[in-house]
Amino acid sequence: MESAIAWGLRNSDGVVALLGALAVGLLDLFGGGLGDNVVSGATLLVLAAVVYGSLAERRRRVVDIREATEGARQALENLASVRELAGVDLERALERARQDTDRWVFKGGTGTYLRAVTLPECVQEARRRRRALTVKIDIVHPGNEAVCAAYARFRGTFANRADGALGRNDTGWSVERTRKESYATVLAAAWYRQRLDTLEIDVHLSEVAPSLRFDVSASCLIITQDDPQRVSICVERGRPLYDYYVTELHHYREQAVKLDLRDTEPLGDDPTADEVRRLFEHLRIPLPTAFSDRDVSDIIDRALHAENPYRR
């Protein structure tokens, strides 16, 4: 019954014309002859219903066209919200992502670019604007030799090709280098936290070697790989894919080891080897006994003076 009523409302013009024609026909058939005025009036009624139906059909077509146009516009917007990045476009996208952001989420291997560019520039901007900054970092666990070995093997697969493309001479990825890079990111996080009271920074150590890097700001998500010859992806905030990955990255962090960077060992502007060793002891990720003071100095240099890996 409800469907019949709905159909009648959608096709009211045809129903009116049909009922008018039936009424006139039945009266003429069973009620004797009808006057000319009645016939003329009925004819006008039917013609009016036909005209109304034509106008209604035109309106429906306009609505259909508008809906189709809106659908096409939405599809184009969705396509525009996911962009491929290559070459210098990647650095420009990362630079735009850092502009006017009050948060940053990173998940990747050891966070070289994070230490070299993202963290110092975001901290500098937060200090200049006198505002809070929230940073969440998820990297490989330097105390887990197996995951460091897995990540080193993965990086070694692309090292020659990637570094050749960037014009760099690479010393090769090893378990030791992976551990140093990861320790350096932890050190950098603790060092910057002690120098900006409004910085809320968390470090999570994962026991699974990643193959992609994720950088999330308040405006977009950027997904990169260790091979610069492969394209990267940028997803604007407000799109479902952005929200999906933010949720996924949160889920990953929940399964990783979280470090407590509060009340850590004080670090000087130029940290000493002893300060760094005490820091990692306090965080319960002590440096390997085989690491000499020279190795610790190397970690300090990587933490506070890292080179931009995307610089050509």
mmCIF file of C-alpha atoms in Angstrom:
data_model
loop_
_atom_site.group_PDB
_atom_site.id
_atom_site.type_symbol
_atom_site.label_atom_id
_atom_site.label_comp_id
_atom_site.label_asym_id
_atom_site.label_seq_id
_atom_site.Cartn_x
_atom_site.Cartn_y
_atom_site.Cartn_z
ATOM 1 C CA MET A 1 0.000 0.000 0.000
ATOM 2 C CA GLU A 2 2.779 2.404 0.945
ATOM 3 C CA SER A 3 4.654 1.679 -2.275
ATOM 4 C CA ALA A 4 1.463 2.314 -4.291
ATOM 5 C CA ILE A 5 0.940 5.668 -2.581
ATOM 6 C CA ALA A 6 4.557 6.635 -3.137
ATOM 7 C CA TRP A 7 4.285 5.673 -6.825
ATOM 8 C CA GLY A 8 1.102 7.752 -7.136
ATOM 9 C CA LEU A 9 2.803 10.811 -5.622
ATOM 10 C CA ARG A 10 5.787 10.472 -7.925
ATOM 11 C CA ASN A 11 3.504 10.184 -10.972
ATOM 12 C CA SER A 12 0.703 12.533 -9.905
ATOM 13 C CA ASP A 13 0.633 14.278 -13.272
ATOM 14 C CA GLY A 14 -0.141 11.082 -15.156
ATOM 15 C CA VAL A 15 -2.634 9.946 -12.539
ATOM 16 C CA VAL A 16 -4.574 13.230 -12.810
ATOM 17 C CA ALA A 17 -4.683 13.039 -16.598
ATOM 18 C CA LEU A 18 -5.759 9.389 -16.525
ATOM 19 C CA LEU A 19 -8.472 9.948 -13.945
ATOM 20 C CA GLY A 20 -9.781 12.977 -15.824
ATOM 21 C CA ALA A 21 -9.975 11.072 -19.082
ATOM 22 C CA LEU A 22 -11.646 8.079 -17.397
ATOM 23 C CA ALA A 23 -14.180 10.300 -15.658
ATOM 24 C CA VAL A 24 -15.209 12.026 -18.869
ATOM 25 C CA GLY A 25 -15.355 8.747 -20.743
ATOM 26 C CA LEU A 26 -17.492 7.029 -18.123
ATOM 27 C CA LEU A 27 -19.897 9.929 -17.817
ATOM 28 C CA ASP A 28 -20.266 10.082 -21.560
ATOM 29 C CA LEU A 29 -20.816 6.327 -21.744
ATOM 30 C CA PHE A 30 -23.216 5.823 -18.833
ATOM 31 C CA GLY A 31 -24.575 9.261 -18.139
ATOM 32 C CA GLY A 32 -25.858 10.177 -21.527
ATOM 33 C CA GLY A 33 -24.561 12.979 -23.646
ATOM 34 C CA LEU A 34 -22.370 15.574 -22.061
ATOM 35 C CA GLY A 35 -22.535 19.223 -22.837
ATOM 36 C CA ASP A 36 -19.869 20.922 -24.861
ATOM 37 C CA ASN A 37 -18.734 22.891 -21.823
ATOM 38 C CA VAL A 38 -18.095 19.729 -19.847
ATOM 39 C CA VAL A 39 -16.170 18.155 -22.688
ATOM 40 C CA SER A 40 -14.112 21.310 -23.236
ATOM 41 C CA GLY A 41 -13.400 21.584 -19.539
ATOM 42 C CA ALA A 42 -12.331 17.973 -19.341
ATOM 43 C CA THR A 43 -10.124 18.409 -22.384
ATOM 44 C CA LEU A 44 -8.451 21.427 -20.798
ATOM 45 C CA LEU A 45 -7.990 19.446 -17.582
ATOM 46 C CA VAL A 46 -6.276 16.634 -19.438
ATOM 47 C CA LEU A 47 -4.093 19.086 -21.391
ATOM 48 C CA ALA A 48 -3.143 20.872 -18.178
ATOM 49 C CA ALA A 49 -2.168 17.549 -16.604
ATOM 50 C CA VAL A 50 -0.023 16.729 -19.674
ATOM 51 C CA VAL A 51 1.688 20.141 -19.509
ATOM 52 C CA TYR A 52 2.232 19.694 -15.767
ATOM 53 C CA GLY A 53 3.722 16.269 -16.418
ATOM 54 C CA SER A 54 6.082 17.712 -19.030
ATOM 55 C CA LEU A 55 7.281 20.406 -16.628
ATOM 56 C CA ALA A 56 7.667 17.890 -13.805
ATOM 57 C CA GLU A 57 9.700 15.626 -16.066
ATOM 58 C CA ARG A 58 11.933 18.552 -16.982
ATOM 59 C CA ARG A 59 12.455 19.331 -13.303
ATOM 60 C CA ARG A 60 13.346 15.710 -12.618
ATOM 61 C CA ARG A 61 15.886 15.780 -15.413
ATOM 62 C CA VAL A 62 17.444 18.949 -14.024
ATOM 63 C CA VAL A 63 17.682 17.307 -10.584
ATOM 64 C CA ASP A 64 19.242 14.179 -12.129
ATOM 65 C CA ILE A 65 21.787 16.312 -13.979
ATOM 66 C CA ARG A 66 22.639 18.178 -10.781
ATOM 67 C CA GLU A 67 23.062 14.933 -8.870
ATOM 68 C CA ALA A 68 25.279 13.520 -11.597
ATOM 69 C CA THR A 69 27.355 16.724 -11.635
ATOM 70 C CA GLU A 70 27.706 16.658 -7.857
ATOM 71 C CA GLY A 71 28.797 13.031 -7.987
ATOM 72 C CA ALA A 72 31.405 13.827 -10.630
ATOM 73 C CA ARG A 73 32.635 16.818 -8.601
ATOM 74 C CA GLN A 74 32.930 14.684 -5.479
ATOM 75 C CA ALA A 75 34.837 12.029 -7.398
ATOM 76 C CA LEU A 76 37.264 14.644 -8.726
ATOM 77 C CA GLU A 77 37.765 16.031 -5.222
ATOM 78 C CA ASN A 78 38.495 12.552 -3.905
ATOM 79 C CA LEU A 79 41.043 12.006 -6.648
ATOM 80 C CA ALA A 80 42.624 15.382 -5.968
ATOM 81 C CA SER A 81 42.913 14.583 -2.248
ATOM 82 C CA VAL A 82 45.283 11.662 -2.975
ATOM 83 C CA ARG A 83 48.331 12.853 -4.898
ATOM 84 C CA GLU A 84 51.437 11.103 -6.116
ATOM 85 C CA LEU A 85 54.746 12.732 -5.217
ATOM 86 C CA ALA A 86 58.080 12.296 -6.922
ATOM 87 C CA GLY A 87 61.425 14.056 -6.719
ATOM 88 C CA VAL A 88 61.357 17.583 -5.330
ATOM 89 C CA ASP A 89 57.557 17.371 -4.950
ATOM 90 C CA LEU A 90 58.078 15.166 -1.895
ATOM 91 C CA GLU A 91 60.206 17.705 -0.031
ATOM 92 C CA ARG A 92 57.767 20.478 -0.931
ATOM 93 C CA ALA A 93 54.853 18.421 0.375
ATOM 94 C CA LEU A 94 56.697 17.714 3.628
ATOM 95 C CA GLU A 95 57.513 21.398 3.970
ATOM 96 C CA ARG A 96 53.859 22.352 3.493
ATOM 97 C CA ALA A 97 52.837 19.693 6.013
ATOM 98 C CA ARG A 98 55.114 21.270 8.639
ATOM 99 C CA GLN A 99 53.621 24.713 8.150
ATOM 100 C CA ASP A 100 51.296 25.746 10.944
ATOM 101 C CA THR A 101 50.929 22.241 12.389
ATOM 102 C CA ASP A 102 50.632 21.554 16.100
ATOM 103 C CA ARG A 103 51.123 17.796 15.808
ATOM 104 C CA TRP A 104 53.230 15.215 14.036
ATOM 105 C CA VAL A 105 53.005 11.434 13.935
ATOM 106 C CA PHE A 106 55.843 9.369 12.482
ATOM 107 C CA LYS A 107 56.096 5.658 11.888
ATOM 108 C CA GLY A 108 59.075 4.231 10.092
ATOM 109 C CA GLY A 109 62.412 2.548 10.489
ATOM 110 C CA THR A 110 64.824 4.796 12.372
ATOM 111 C CA GLY A 111 63.614 8.360 11.672
ATOM 112 C CA THR A 112 66.602 9.977 9.949
ATOM 113 C CA TYR A 113 64.571 12.681 8.190
ATOM 114 C CA LEU A 114 62.585 13.200 11.373
ATOM 115 C CA ARG A 115 65.787 14.039 13.272
ATOM 116 C CA ALA A 116 67.343 16.044 10.463
ATOM 117 C CA VAL A 117 64.398 18.234 9.443
ATOM 118 C CA THR A 118 60.958 17.538 10.893
ATOM 119 C CA LEU A 119 61.637 17.636 14.629
ATOM 120 C CA PRO A 120 63.969 20.663 14.738
ATOM 121 C CA GLU A 121 61.787 22.737 12.409
ATOM 122 C CA CYS A 122 58.531 21.874 14.176
ATOM 123 C CA VAL A 123 60.110 22.660 17.550
ATOM 124 C CA GLN A 124 61.488 25.951 16.232
ATOM 125 C CA GLU A 125 58.065 26.952 14.890
ATOM 126 C CA ALA A 126 56.328 25.966 18.142
ATOM 127 C CA ARG A 127 58.809 28.042 20.113
ATOM 128 C CA ARG A 128 58.343 31.012 17.801
ATOM 129 C CA ARG A 129 54.550 30.844 18.076
ATOM 130 C CA ARG A 130 54.652 29.954 21.794
ATOM 131 C CA ARG A 131 52.275 27.062 21.377
ATOM 132 C CA ALA A 132 52.096 23.380 22.270
ATOM 133 C CA LEU A 133 53.440 20.679 19.977
ATOM 134 C CA THR A 134 52.525 16.991 20.112
ATOM 135 C CA VAL A 135 54.844 14.448 18.492
ATOM 136 C CA LYS A 136 54.427 10.677 18.408
ATOM 137 C CA ILE A 137 57.272 8.530 17.075
ATOM 138 C CA ASP A 138 57.213 4.815 16.247
ATOM 139 C CA ILE A 139 60.569 3.279 15.237
ATOM 140 C CA VAL A 140 62.302 -0.104 15.396
ATOM 141 C CA HIS A 141 63.420 -1.261 18.832
ATOM 142 C CA PRO A 142 67.215 -0.788 19.065
ATOM 143 C CA GLY A 143 67.437 -3.421 21.775
ATOM 144 C CA ASN A 144 65.883 -6.087 19.558
ATOM 145 C CA GLU A 145 68.699 -7.434 17.424
ATOM 146 C CA ALA A 146 66.386 -9.566 15.288
ATOM 147 C CA VAL A 147 64.167 -6.657 14.194
ATOM 148 C CA CYS A 148 67.232 -4.488 13.574
ATOM 149 C CA ALA A 149 68.711 -7.234 11.406
ATOM 150 C CA ALA A 150 65.448 -7.550 9.466
ATOM 151 C CA TYR A 151 65.317 -3.805 8.872
ATOM 152 C CA ALA A 152 68.990 -3.709 7.842
ATOM 153 C CA ARG A 153 68.352 -6.466 5.279
ATOM 154 C CA PHE A 154 65.370 -4.577 3.915
ATOM 155 C CA ARG A 155 67.325 -1.331 3.613
ATOM 156 C CA GLY A 156 70.273 -3.155 2.093
ATOM 157 C CA THR A 157 68.033 -4.416 -0.688
ATOM 158 C CA PHE A 158 67.573 -0.862 -2.012
ATOM 159 C CA ALA A 159 70.680 0.875 -0.646
ATOM 160 C CA ASN A 160 72.815 0.891 -3.796
ATOM 161 C CA ARG A 161 69.995 1.918 -6.105
ATOM 162 C CA ALA A 162 68.584 4.534 -3.739
ATOM 163 C CA ASP A 163 71.879 6.141 -2.780
ATOM 164 C CA GLY A 164 73.048 6.146 -6.365
ATOM 165 C CA ALA A 165 69.881 7.965 -7.368
ATOM 166 C CA LEU A 166 70.546 10.615 -4.717
ATOM 167 C CA GLY A 167 74.235 10.883 -5.509
ATOM 168 C CA ARG A 168 75.329 9.630 -2.062
ATOM 169 C CA ASN A 169 78.021 7.212 -1.028
ATOM 170 C CA ASP A 170 76.473 4.926 1.545
ATOM 171 C CA THR A 171 78.429 2.885 4.074
ATOM 172 C CA GLY A 172 75.807 0.140 3.981
ATOM 173 C CA TRP A 173 73.102 -0.898 6.376
ATOM 174 C CA SER A 174 74.005 -3.249 9.200
ATOM 175 C CA VAL A 175 72.552 -4.243 12.547
ATOM 176 C CA GLU A 176 74.959 -1.856 14.270
ATOM 177 C CA ARG A 177 74.006 1.087 12.055
ATOM 178 C CA THR A 178 70.293 0.384 12.503
ATOM 179 C CA ARG A 179 70.690 0.318 16.272
ATOM 180 C CA LYS A 180 72.669 3.556 16.261
ATOM 181 C CA GLU A 181 70.099 5.320 14.074
ATOM 182 C CA SER A 182 67.255 4.201 16.329
ATOM 183 C CA TYR A 183 69.119 5.164 19.514
ATOM 184 C CA ALA A 184 69.815 8.532 17.919
ATOM 185 C CA THR A 185 66.107 9.192 17.392
ATOM 186 C CA VAL A 186 65.370 8.380 21.045
ATOM 187 C CA LEU A 187 68.183 10.697 22.122
ATOM 188 C CA ALA A 188 66.922 13.494 19.861
ATOM 189 C CA ALA A 189 63.397 13.164 21.264
ATOM 190 C CA ALA A 190 64.661 13.402 24.864
ATOM 191 C CA TRP A 191 66.995 16.291 24.027
ATOM 192 C CA TYR A 192 64.288 18.410 22.360
ATOM 193 C CA ARG A 193 61.782 17.624 25.097
ATOM 194 C CA GLN A 194 64.115 19.108 27.688
ATOM 195 C CA ARG A 195 64.341 22.314 25.664
ATOM 196 C CA LEU A 196 60.670 22.991 25.014
ATOM 197 C CA ASP A 197 58.252 22.764 27.936
ATOM 198 C CA THR A 198 55.240 22.762 25.599
ATOM 199 C CA LEU A 199 56.546 19.749 23.678
ATOM 200 C CA GLU A 200 54.657 16.536 24.368
ATOM 201 C CA ILE A 201 56.657 13.794 22.706
ATOM 202 C CA ASP A 202 56.206 10.026 22.896
ATOM 203 C CA VAL A 203 58.536 7.378 21.508
ATOM 204 C CA HIS A 204 57.330 3.851 20.801
ATOM 205 C CA LEU A 205 59.684 1.012 19.920
ATOM 206 C CA SER A 206 58.323 -1.571 17.516
ATOM 207 C CA GLU A 207 59.448 -5.161 17.215
ATOM 208 C CA VAL A 208 58.303 -5.392 13.588
ATOM 209 C CA ALA A 209 60.458 -4.009 10.758
ATOM 210 C CA PRO A 210 58.424 -1.604 8.576
ATOM 211 C CA SER A 211 58.644 -1.230 4.801
ATOM 212 C CA LEU A 212 56.940 2.175 4.591
ATOM 213 C CA ARG A 213 57.252 5.524 6.362
ATOM 214 C CA PHE A 214 54.250 7.526 7.526
ATOM 215 C CA ASP A 215 54.311 11.222 8.365
ATOM 216 C CA VAL A 216 51.046 12.720 9.619
ATOM 217 C CA SER A 217 50.511 16.424 10.267
ATOM 218 C CA ALA A 218 47.392 18.452 10.993
ATOM 219 C CA SER A 219 46.853 18.932 7.257
ATOM 220 C CA CYS A 220 47.869 15.713 5.512
ATOM 221 C CA LEU A 221 49.374 12.235 5.557
ATOM 222 C CA ILE A 222 52.488 11.435 3.506
ATOM 223 C CA ILE A 223 53.538 7.846 2.799
ATOM 224 C CA THR A 224 57.099 7.301 1.559
ATOM 225 C CA GLN A 225 59.456 4.443 0.828
ATOM 226 C CA ASP A 226 63.199 3.978 1.143
ATOM 227 C CA ASP A 227 63.561 3.866 -2.632
ATOM 228 C CA PRO A 228 63.347 7.481 -3.897
ATOM 229 C CA GLN A 229 62.676 6.313 -7.440
ATOM 230 C CA ARG A 230 59.282 5.043 -6.361
ATOM 231 C CA VAL A 231 56.466 7.548 -5.977
ATOM 232 C CA SER A 232 55.189 8.677 -2.589
ATOM 233 C CA ILE A 233 51.567 9.423 -1.679
ATOM 234 C CA CYS A 234 49.977 12.452 -0.048
ATOM 235 C CA VAL A 235 46.458 12.259 1.432
ATOM 236 C CA GLU A 236 44.713 15.453 2.523
ATOM 237 C CA ARG A 237 43.061 15.609 5.917
ATOM 238 C CA GLY A 238 39.288 15.214 5.899
ATOM 239 C CA ARG A 239 39.364 12.232 3.554
ATOM 240 C CA PRO A 240 38.511 8.723 4.765
ATOM 241 C CA LEU A 241 41.980 7.385 3.938
ATOM 242 C CA TYR A 242 43.564 9.956 6.255
ATOM 243 C CA ASP A 243 41.331 8.887 9.140
ATOM 244 C CA TYR A 244 41.893 5.188 8.391
ATOM 245 C CA TYR A 245 45.669 5.529 8.645
ATOM 246 C CA VAL A 246 45.552 7.707 11.767
ATOM 247 C CA THR A 247 43.552 4.953 13.455
ATOM 248 C CA GLU A 248 45.876 2.252 12.126
ATOM 249 C CA LEU A 249 48.996 4.045 13.345
ATOM 250 C CA HIS A 250 47.436 4.436 16.783
ATOM 251 C CA HIS A 251 46.773 0.687 16.801
ATOM 252 C CA TYR A 252 50.436 -0.004 15.945
ATOM 253 C CA ARG A 253 51.665 2.218 18.785
ATOM 254 C CA GLU A 254 49.439 0.412 21.252
ATOM 255 C CA GLN A 255 51.369 -2.784 20.485
ATOM 256 C CA ALA A 256 54.833 -1.213 20.768
ATOM 257 C CA VAL A 257 57.001 -0.445 23.811
ATOM 258 C CA LYS A 258 56.412 3.099 25.014
ATOM 259 C CA LEU A 259 59.299 5.016 26.549
ATOM 260 C CA ASP A 260 58.743 7.390 29.456
ATOM 261 C CA LEU A 261 60.681 10.555 28.598
ATOM 262 C CA ARG A 262 59.601 12.400 31.740
ATOM 263 C CA ASP A 263 62.258 13.170 34.336
ATOM 264 C CA THR A 264 65.048 11.756 32.208
ATOM 265 C CA GLU A 265 68.749 12.298 32.712
ATOM 266 C CA PRO A 266 69.577 15.985 32.055
ATOM 267 C CA LEU A 267 71.302 16.465 28.732
ATOM 268 C CA GLY A 268 73.631 19.344 27.994
ATOM 269 C CA ASP A 269 73.536 21.350 24.802
ATOM 270 C CA ASP A 270 76.378 19.115 23.670
ATOM 271 C CA PRO A 271 75.647 15.853 25.522
ATOM 272 C CA THR A 272 78.532 13.797 26.845
ATOM 273 C CA ALA A 273 78.922 10.051 26.434
ATOM 274 C CA ASP A 274 78.253 9.510 30.142
ATOM 275 C CA GLU A 275 75.011 11.555 29.999
ATOM 276 C CA VAL A 276 73.804 9.533 27.020
ATOM 277 C CA ARG A 277 74.642 6.215 28.645
ATOM 278 C CA ARG A 278 72.754 7.203 31.806
ATOM 279 C CA LEU A 279 69.791 8.341 29.692
ATOM 280 C CA PHE A 280 69.436 4.954 28.011
ATOM 281 C CA GLU A 281 69.941 3.145 31.303
ATOM 282 C CA HIS A 282 67.097 5.226 32.772
ATOM 283 C CA LEU A 283 64.892 4.363 29.782
ATOM 284 C CA ARG A 284 65.723 0.656 30.216
ATOM 285 C CA ILE A 285 67.230 0.322 26.753
ATOM 286 C CA PRO A 286 70.933 0.320 27.716
ATOM 287 C CA LEU A 287 73.549 0.645 25.006
ATOM 288 C CA PRO A 288 75.361 -2.576 24.053
ATOM 289 C CA THR A 289 78.467 -3.142 26.173
ATOM 290 C CA ALA A 290 80.487 -3.344 22.960
ATOM 291 C CA PHE A 291 79.688 0.319 22.170
ATOM 292 C CA SER A 292 82.719 2.497 22.913
ATOM 293 C CA ASP A 293 82.692 6.221 23.682
ATOM 294 C CA ARG A 294 83.394 6.744 19.997
ATOM 295 C CA ASP A 295 80.218 4.839 19.146
ATOM 296 C CA VAL A 296 78.278 6.976 21.618
ATOM 297 C CA SER A 297 79.692 10.119 20.029
ATOM 298 C CA ASP A 298 78.514 8.802 16.683
ATOM 299 C CA ILE A 299 74.983 8.388 18.108
ATOM 300 C CA ILE A 300 75.062 11.950 19.458
ATOM 301 C CA ASP A 301 76.138 13.267 16.058
ATOM 302 C CA ARG A 302 73.369 11.332 14.309
ATOM 303 C CA ALA A 303 70.827 12.620 16.848
ATOM 304 C CA LEU A 304 71.622 16.324 16.724
ATOM 305 C CA HIS A 305 73.413 16.780 13.395
ATOM 306 C CA ALA A 306 71.692 14.359 11.038
ATOM 307 C CA GLU A 307 71.858 15.055 7.298
ATOM 308 C CA ASN A 308 68.703 15.460 5.235
ATOM 309 C CA PRO A 309 68.443 12.169 3.297
ATOM 310 C CA TYR A 310 66.308 13.855 0.597
ATOM 311 C CA ARG A 311 68.807 16.615 -0.121
ATOM 312 C CA ARG A 312 70.175 16.324 -3.645
#
